Short mmCIF file of C-alpha atoms and ligand atoms in Angstrom, two decimals:
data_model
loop_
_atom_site.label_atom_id
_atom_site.label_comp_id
_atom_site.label_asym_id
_atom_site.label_seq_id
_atom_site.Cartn_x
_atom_site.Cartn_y
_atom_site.Cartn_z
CA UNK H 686 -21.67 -1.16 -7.00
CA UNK H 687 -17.96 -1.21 -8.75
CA UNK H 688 -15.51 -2.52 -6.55
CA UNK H 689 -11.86 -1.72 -7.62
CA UNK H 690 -8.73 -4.23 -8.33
CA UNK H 691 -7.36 -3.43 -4.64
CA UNK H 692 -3.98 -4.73 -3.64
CA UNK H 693 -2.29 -4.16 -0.19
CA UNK H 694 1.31 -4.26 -0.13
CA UNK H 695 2.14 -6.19 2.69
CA UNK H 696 5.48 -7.72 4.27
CA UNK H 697 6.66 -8.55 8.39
CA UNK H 698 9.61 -6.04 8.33
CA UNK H 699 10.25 -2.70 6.95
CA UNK H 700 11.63 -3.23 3.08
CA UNK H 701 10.35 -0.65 1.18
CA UNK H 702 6.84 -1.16 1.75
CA UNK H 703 5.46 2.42 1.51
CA UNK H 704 8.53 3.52 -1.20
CA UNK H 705 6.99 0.34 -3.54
CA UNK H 706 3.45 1.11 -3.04
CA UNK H 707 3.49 5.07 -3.44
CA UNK H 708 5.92 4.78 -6.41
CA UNK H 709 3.61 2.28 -7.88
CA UNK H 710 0.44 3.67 -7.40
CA UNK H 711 1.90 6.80 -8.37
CA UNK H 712 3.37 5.20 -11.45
CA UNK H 713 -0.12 3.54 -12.61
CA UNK H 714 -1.74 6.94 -13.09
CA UNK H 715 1.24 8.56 -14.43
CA UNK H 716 2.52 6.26 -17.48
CA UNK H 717 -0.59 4.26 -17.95
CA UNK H 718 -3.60 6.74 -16.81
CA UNK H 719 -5.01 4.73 -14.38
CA UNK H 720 -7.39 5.97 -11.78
CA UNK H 721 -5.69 4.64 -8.72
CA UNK H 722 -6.44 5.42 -4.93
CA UNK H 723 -3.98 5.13 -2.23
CA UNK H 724 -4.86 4.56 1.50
CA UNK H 725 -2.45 4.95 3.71
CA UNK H 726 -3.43 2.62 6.65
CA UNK H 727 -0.18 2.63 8.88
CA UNK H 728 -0.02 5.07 11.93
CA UNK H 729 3.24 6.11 10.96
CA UNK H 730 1.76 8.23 7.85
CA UNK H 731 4.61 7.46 5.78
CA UNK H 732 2.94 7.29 2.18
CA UNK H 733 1.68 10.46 3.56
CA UNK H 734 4.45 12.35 4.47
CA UNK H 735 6.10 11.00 1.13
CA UNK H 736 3.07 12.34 -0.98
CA UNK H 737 2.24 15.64 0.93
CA UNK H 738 4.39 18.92 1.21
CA UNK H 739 4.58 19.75 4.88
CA UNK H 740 2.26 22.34 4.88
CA UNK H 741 -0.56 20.76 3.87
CA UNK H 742 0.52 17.59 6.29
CA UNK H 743 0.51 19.95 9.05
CA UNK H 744 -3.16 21.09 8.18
CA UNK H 745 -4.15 17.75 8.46
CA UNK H 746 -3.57 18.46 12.41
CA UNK H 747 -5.68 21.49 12.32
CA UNK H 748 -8.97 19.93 11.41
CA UNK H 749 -10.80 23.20 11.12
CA UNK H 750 -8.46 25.16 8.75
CA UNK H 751 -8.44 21.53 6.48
CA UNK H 752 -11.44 20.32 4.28
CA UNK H 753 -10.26 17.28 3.99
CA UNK H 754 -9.86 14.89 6.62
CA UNK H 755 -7.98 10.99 7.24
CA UNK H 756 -8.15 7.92 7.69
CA UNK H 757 -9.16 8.28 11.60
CA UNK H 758 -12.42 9.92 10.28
CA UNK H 759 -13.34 7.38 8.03
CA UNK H 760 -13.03 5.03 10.64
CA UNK H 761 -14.85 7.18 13.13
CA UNK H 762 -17.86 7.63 10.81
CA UNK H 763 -18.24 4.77 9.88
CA UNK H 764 -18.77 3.65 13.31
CA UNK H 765 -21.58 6.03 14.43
CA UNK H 766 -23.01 4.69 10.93
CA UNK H 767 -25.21 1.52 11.07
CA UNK H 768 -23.34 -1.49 9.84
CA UNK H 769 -24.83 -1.46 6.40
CA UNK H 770 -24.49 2.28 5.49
CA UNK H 771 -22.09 3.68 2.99
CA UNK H 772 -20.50 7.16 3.66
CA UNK H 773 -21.91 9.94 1.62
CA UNK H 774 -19.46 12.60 -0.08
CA UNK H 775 -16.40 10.56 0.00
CA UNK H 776 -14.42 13.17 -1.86
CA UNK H 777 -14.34 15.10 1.57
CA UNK H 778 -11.56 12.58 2.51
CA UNK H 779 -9.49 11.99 -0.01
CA UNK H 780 -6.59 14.25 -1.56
CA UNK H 781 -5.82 14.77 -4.92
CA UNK H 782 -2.10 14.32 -5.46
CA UNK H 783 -1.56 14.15 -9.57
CA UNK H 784 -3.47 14.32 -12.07
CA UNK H 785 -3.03 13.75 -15.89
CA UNK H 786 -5.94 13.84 -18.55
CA UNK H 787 -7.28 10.48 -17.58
CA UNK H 788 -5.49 9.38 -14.54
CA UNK H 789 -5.34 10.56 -11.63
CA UNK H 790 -4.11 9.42 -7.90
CA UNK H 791 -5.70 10.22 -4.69
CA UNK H 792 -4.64 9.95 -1.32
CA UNK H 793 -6.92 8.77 1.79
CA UNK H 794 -4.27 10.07 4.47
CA UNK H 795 -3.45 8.61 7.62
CA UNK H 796 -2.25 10.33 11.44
CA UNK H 797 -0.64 9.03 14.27
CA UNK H 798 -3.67 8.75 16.12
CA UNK H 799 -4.76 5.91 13.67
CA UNK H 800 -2.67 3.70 16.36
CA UNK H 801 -5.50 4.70 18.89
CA UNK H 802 -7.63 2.03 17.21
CA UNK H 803 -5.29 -0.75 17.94
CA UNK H 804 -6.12 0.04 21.53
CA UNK H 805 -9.67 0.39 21.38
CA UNK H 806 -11.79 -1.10 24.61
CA UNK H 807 -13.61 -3.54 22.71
CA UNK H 808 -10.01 -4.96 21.72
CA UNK H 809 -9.45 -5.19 17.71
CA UNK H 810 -10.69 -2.47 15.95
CA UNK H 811 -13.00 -3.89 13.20
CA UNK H 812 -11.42 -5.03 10.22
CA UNK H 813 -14.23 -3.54 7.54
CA UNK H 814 -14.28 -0.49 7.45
CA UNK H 815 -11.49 0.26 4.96
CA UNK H 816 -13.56 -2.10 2.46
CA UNK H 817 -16.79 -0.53 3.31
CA UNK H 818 -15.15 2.99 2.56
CA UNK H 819 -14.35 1.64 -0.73
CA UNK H 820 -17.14 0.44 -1.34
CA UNK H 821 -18.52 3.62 -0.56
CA UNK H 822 -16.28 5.42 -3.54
CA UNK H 823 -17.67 3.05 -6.17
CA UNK H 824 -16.30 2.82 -9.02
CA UNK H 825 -14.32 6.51 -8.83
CA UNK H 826 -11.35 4.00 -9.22
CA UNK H 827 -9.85 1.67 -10.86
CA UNK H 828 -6.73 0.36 -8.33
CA UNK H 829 -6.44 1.00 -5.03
CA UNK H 830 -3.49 0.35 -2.87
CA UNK H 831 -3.40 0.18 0.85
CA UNK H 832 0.08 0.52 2.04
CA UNK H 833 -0.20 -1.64 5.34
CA UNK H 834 1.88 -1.32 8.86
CA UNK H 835 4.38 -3.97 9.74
CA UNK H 836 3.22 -5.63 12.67
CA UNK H 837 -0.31 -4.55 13.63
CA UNK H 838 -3.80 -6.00 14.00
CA UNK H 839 -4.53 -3.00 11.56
CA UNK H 840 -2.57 -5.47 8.73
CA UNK H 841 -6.35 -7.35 9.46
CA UNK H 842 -7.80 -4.20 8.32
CA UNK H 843 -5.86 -4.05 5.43
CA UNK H 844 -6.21 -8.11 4.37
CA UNK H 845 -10.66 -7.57 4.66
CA UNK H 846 -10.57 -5.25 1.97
CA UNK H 847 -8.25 -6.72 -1.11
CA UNK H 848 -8.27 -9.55 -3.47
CA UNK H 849 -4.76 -9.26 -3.46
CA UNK H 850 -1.75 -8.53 -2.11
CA UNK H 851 1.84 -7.73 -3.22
CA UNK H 852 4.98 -8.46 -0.51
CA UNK H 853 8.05 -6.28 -1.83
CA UNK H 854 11.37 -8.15 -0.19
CA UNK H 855 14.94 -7.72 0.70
CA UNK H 856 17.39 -10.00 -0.87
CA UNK H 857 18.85 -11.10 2.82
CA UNK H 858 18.70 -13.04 5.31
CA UNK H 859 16.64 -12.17 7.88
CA UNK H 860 14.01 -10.77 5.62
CA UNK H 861 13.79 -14.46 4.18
CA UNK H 862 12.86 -15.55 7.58
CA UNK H 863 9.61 -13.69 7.76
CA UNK H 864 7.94 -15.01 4.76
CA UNK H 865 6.60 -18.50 6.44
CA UNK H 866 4.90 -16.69 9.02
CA UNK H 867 3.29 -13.87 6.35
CA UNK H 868 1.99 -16.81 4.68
CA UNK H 869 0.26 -18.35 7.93
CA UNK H 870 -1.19 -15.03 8.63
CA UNK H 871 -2.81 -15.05 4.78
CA UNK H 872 -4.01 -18.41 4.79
CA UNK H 873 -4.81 -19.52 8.81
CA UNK H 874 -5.09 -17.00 11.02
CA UNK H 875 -6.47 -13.88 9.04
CA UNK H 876 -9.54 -16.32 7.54
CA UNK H 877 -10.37 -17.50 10.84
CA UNK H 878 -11.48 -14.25 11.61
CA UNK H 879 -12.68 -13.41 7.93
CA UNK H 880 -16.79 -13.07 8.17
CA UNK H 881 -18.43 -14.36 5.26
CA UNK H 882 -19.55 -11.08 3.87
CA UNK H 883 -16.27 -9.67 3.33
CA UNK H 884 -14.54 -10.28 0.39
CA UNK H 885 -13.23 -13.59 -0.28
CA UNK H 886 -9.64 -15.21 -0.83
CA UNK H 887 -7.03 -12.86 -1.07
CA UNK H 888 -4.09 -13.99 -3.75
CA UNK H 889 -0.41 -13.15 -3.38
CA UNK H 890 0.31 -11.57 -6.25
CA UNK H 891 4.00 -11.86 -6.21
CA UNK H 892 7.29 -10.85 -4.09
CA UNK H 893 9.15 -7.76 -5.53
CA UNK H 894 12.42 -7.72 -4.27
CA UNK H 895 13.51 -3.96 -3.48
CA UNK H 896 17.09 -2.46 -2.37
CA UNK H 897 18.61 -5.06 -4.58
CA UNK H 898 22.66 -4.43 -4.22
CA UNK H 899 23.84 -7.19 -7.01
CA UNK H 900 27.86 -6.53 -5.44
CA UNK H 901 26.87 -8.22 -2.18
CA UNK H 902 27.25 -11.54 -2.35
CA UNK H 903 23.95 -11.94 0.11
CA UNK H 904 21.95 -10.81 -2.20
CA UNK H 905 22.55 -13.86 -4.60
CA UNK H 906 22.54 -16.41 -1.70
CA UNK H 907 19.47 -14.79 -0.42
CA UNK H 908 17.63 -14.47 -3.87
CA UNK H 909 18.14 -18.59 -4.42
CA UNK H 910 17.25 -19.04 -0.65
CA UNK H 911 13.83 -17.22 -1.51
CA UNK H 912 13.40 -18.85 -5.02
CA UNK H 913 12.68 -22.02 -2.89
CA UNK H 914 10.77 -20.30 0.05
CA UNK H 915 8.47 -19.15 -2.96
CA UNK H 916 8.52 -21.94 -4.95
CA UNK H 917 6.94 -24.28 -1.96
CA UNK H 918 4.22 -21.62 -1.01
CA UNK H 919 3.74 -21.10 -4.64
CA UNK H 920 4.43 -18.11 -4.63
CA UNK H 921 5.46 -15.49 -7.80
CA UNK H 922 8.29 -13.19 -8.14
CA UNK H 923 8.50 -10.23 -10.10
CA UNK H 924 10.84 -10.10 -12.85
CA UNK H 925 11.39 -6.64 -12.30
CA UNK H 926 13.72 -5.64 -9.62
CA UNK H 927 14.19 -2.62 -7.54
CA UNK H 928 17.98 -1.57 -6.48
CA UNK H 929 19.15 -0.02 -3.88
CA UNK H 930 19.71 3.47 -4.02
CA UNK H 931 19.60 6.57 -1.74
CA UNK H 932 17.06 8.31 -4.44
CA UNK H 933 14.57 6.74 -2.84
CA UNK H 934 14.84 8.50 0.16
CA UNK H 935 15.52 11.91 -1.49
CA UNK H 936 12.16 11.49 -4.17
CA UNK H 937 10.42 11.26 -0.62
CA UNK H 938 11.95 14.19 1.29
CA UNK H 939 10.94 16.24 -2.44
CA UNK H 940 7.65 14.29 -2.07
CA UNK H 941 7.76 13.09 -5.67
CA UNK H 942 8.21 9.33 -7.06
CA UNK H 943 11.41 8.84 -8.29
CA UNK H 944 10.91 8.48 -11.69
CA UNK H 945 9.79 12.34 -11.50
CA UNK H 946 12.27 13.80 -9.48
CA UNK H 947 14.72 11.50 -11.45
CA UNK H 948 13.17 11.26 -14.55
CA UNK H 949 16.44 10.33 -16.19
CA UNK H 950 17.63 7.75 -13.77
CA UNK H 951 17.81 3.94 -14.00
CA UNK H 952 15.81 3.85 -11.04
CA UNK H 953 12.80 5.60 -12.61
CA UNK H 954 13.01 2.90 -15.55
CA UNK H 955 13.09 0.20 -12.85
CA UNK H 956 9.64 1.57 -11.50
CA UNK H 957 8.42 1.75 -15.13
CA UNK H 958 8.93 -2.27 -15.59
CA UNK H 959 7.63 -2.28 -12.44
CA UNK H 960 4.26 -0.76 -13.51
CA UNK H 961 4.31 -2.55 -16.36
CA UNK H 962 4.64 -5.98 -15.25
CA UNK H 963 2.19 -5.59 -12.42
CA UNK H 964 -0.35 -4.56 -14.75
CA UNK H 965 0.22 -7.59 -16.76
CA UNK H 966 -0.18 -9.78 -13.46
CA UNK H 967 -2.77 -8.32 -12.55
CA UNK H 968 -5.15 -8.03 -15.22
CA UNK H 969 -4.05 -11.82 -15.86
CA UNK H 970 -5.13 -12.96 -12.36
N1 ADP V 822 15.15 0.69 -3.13
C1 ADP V 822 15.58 1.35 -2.05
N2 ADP V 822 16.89 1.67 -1.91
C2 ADP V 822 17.35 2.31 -0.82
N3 ADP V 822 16.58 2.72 0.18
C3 ADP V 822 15.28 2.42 0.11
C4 ADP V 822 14.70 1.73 -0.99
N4 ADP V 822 13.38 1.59 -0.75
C5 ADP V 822 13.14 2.17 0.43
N5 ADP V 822 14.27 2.68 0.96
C6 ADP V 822 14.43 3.39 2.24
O1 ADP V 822 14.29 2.44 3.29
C7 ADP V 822 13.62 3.04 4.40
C8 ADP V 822 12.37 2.23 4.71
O2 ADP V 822 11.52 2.30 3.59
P1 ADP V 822 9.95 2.32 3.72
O3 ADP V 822 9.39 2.41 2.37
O4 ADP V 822 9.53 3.35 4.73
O5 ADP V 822 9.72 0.84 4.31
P2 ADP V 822 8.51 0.20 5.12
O6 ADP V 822 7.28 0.90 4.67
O7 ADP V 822 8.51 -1.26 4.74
O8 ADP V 822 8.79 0.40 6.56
C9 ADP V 822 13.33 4.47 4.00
O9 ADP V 822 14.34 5.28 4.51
C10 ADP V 822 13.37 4.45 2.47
O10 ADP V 822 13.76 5.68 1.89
MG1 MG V 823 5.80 1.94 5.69
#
């Protein structure tokens, strides 16, 4: 069966993760009609909250007033399933959040109880399942982004099912720090626990550097100090750069991307070249 381009936006602190990956997901299906999934795989339900008015977030709570369900179901499906079992009816989980005459983008939603699998008995919780959900939708999509938590075994989870991943940054300095350890996590300790019928290396597909403020003079210092970070992990960076800019907040309180509920803003154009030039990496990978 079709398995999607699937990219999971990883990074060891909190610098826009969820803001990149929804706007970009977001962005794929609205300027270039892409059919793009987005699972939201950290308990905090950000990506959700940012795509989903409150009501309908609040009838996620209510399981019996909502059809559709999260995350925590997939999960707790696919365990009662047998190990080599797809889910039937996937559509029963995921929510439609735009759709255009091609494109669309879909949300797989995630609750706070999603932690509760961090702290299962048997330890971990297993690191498959998101990949054998989407292997379960086919080939209903073209991209799908999973928008993974900071610091969590559930970043495992995330890793098992995507060829590659995307690390959005913050030109300063203690966000330069991290980037030695993300790369030990990518290449030692997350294939030591990789089984050999999951998918195989994952490639970084770049750093994105978001909340860019080009008056500080950190953010230049920082920028060369993670030119040569990347450059001896081998690592790309994105041309395109995101600033720093309170619309980001207020697209997610209006749960809309920014370049929708500020169409006309620089910071809408910014997600544009965004889109743009990950489509170009991507299909070039
Ligand atoms: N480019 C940006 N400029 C200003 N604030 C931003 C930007 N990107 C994200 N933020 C804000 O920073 C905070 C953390 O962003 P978030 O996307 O939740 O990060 P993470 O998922 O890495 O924890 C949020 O309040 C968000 O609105
Ligand atoms: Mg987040």
């Amino acid at each position: 069966m079709a398995y999607p381009k699937v990219v999971s936006v990883v990074s060891l602190k909190g610098v826009g993760k969820t803001t990149l990956c929804v706007n970009l997901a977001y962005g794929l299906s609205y300027f270039l009609n892409k059919k793009v999934l987005l699972v939201d795989l950290d308990p905090q339900a950000n990506a959700t909250q940012y795509l989903m008015s409150q009501r309908m977030y609040k009838k996620l709570y209510l399981a019996e007033e909502s059809r559709k369900k999260t995350v925590v179901e997939v999960y707790d499906e696919l365990r009662i399933a047998d190990r080599q079992s797809l889910l039937k009816n996937c559509d029963r989980f995921v929510h439609r959040i735009y759709k255009s005459e091609n494109g669309y983008l879909y949300l797989l939603a995630s609750k706070i109880e999603l932690c509760l699998m961090t702290f299962q008995s048997s330890g971990l919780p297993k690191y498959d399942e998101i990949r054998r959900f989407i292997e379960s939708v086919g080939g209903d999509y073209e991209f799908v982004f999973i928008d993974c938590p900071t610091v969590s075994s559930m970043l495992y989870a995330g890793l098992s099912a995507a060829q590659s991943v995307l690390v959005p940054i913050k030109p300063d300095f203690l966000s330069t720090i991290g980037l030695p350890l993300l790369h030990r996590i990518i290449t030692e300790e997350y294939p030591a626990i990789r089984r050999p019928d999951w998918i195989g290396e994952i490639s970084v597909l770049g750093l994105v550097y978001n909340m860019v403020d080009n008056r500080l003079k950190m953010t230049t210092e920082s920028m060369s100090d993670i030119r040569k970070v990347a450059d001896r992990l081998n690592y790309d960076i994105f041309e395109s750069r995101i600033s720093n800019s309170a619309k980001f907040a207020w697209s997610s309180k209006r749960t809309l991307p920014v370049f929708r509920s500020e169409p006309s803003s620089r910071y809408a154009e910014e997600i544009e070249n965004l889109v743009n030039e990950f489509i170009e990496r991507i299909e070039g990978e």
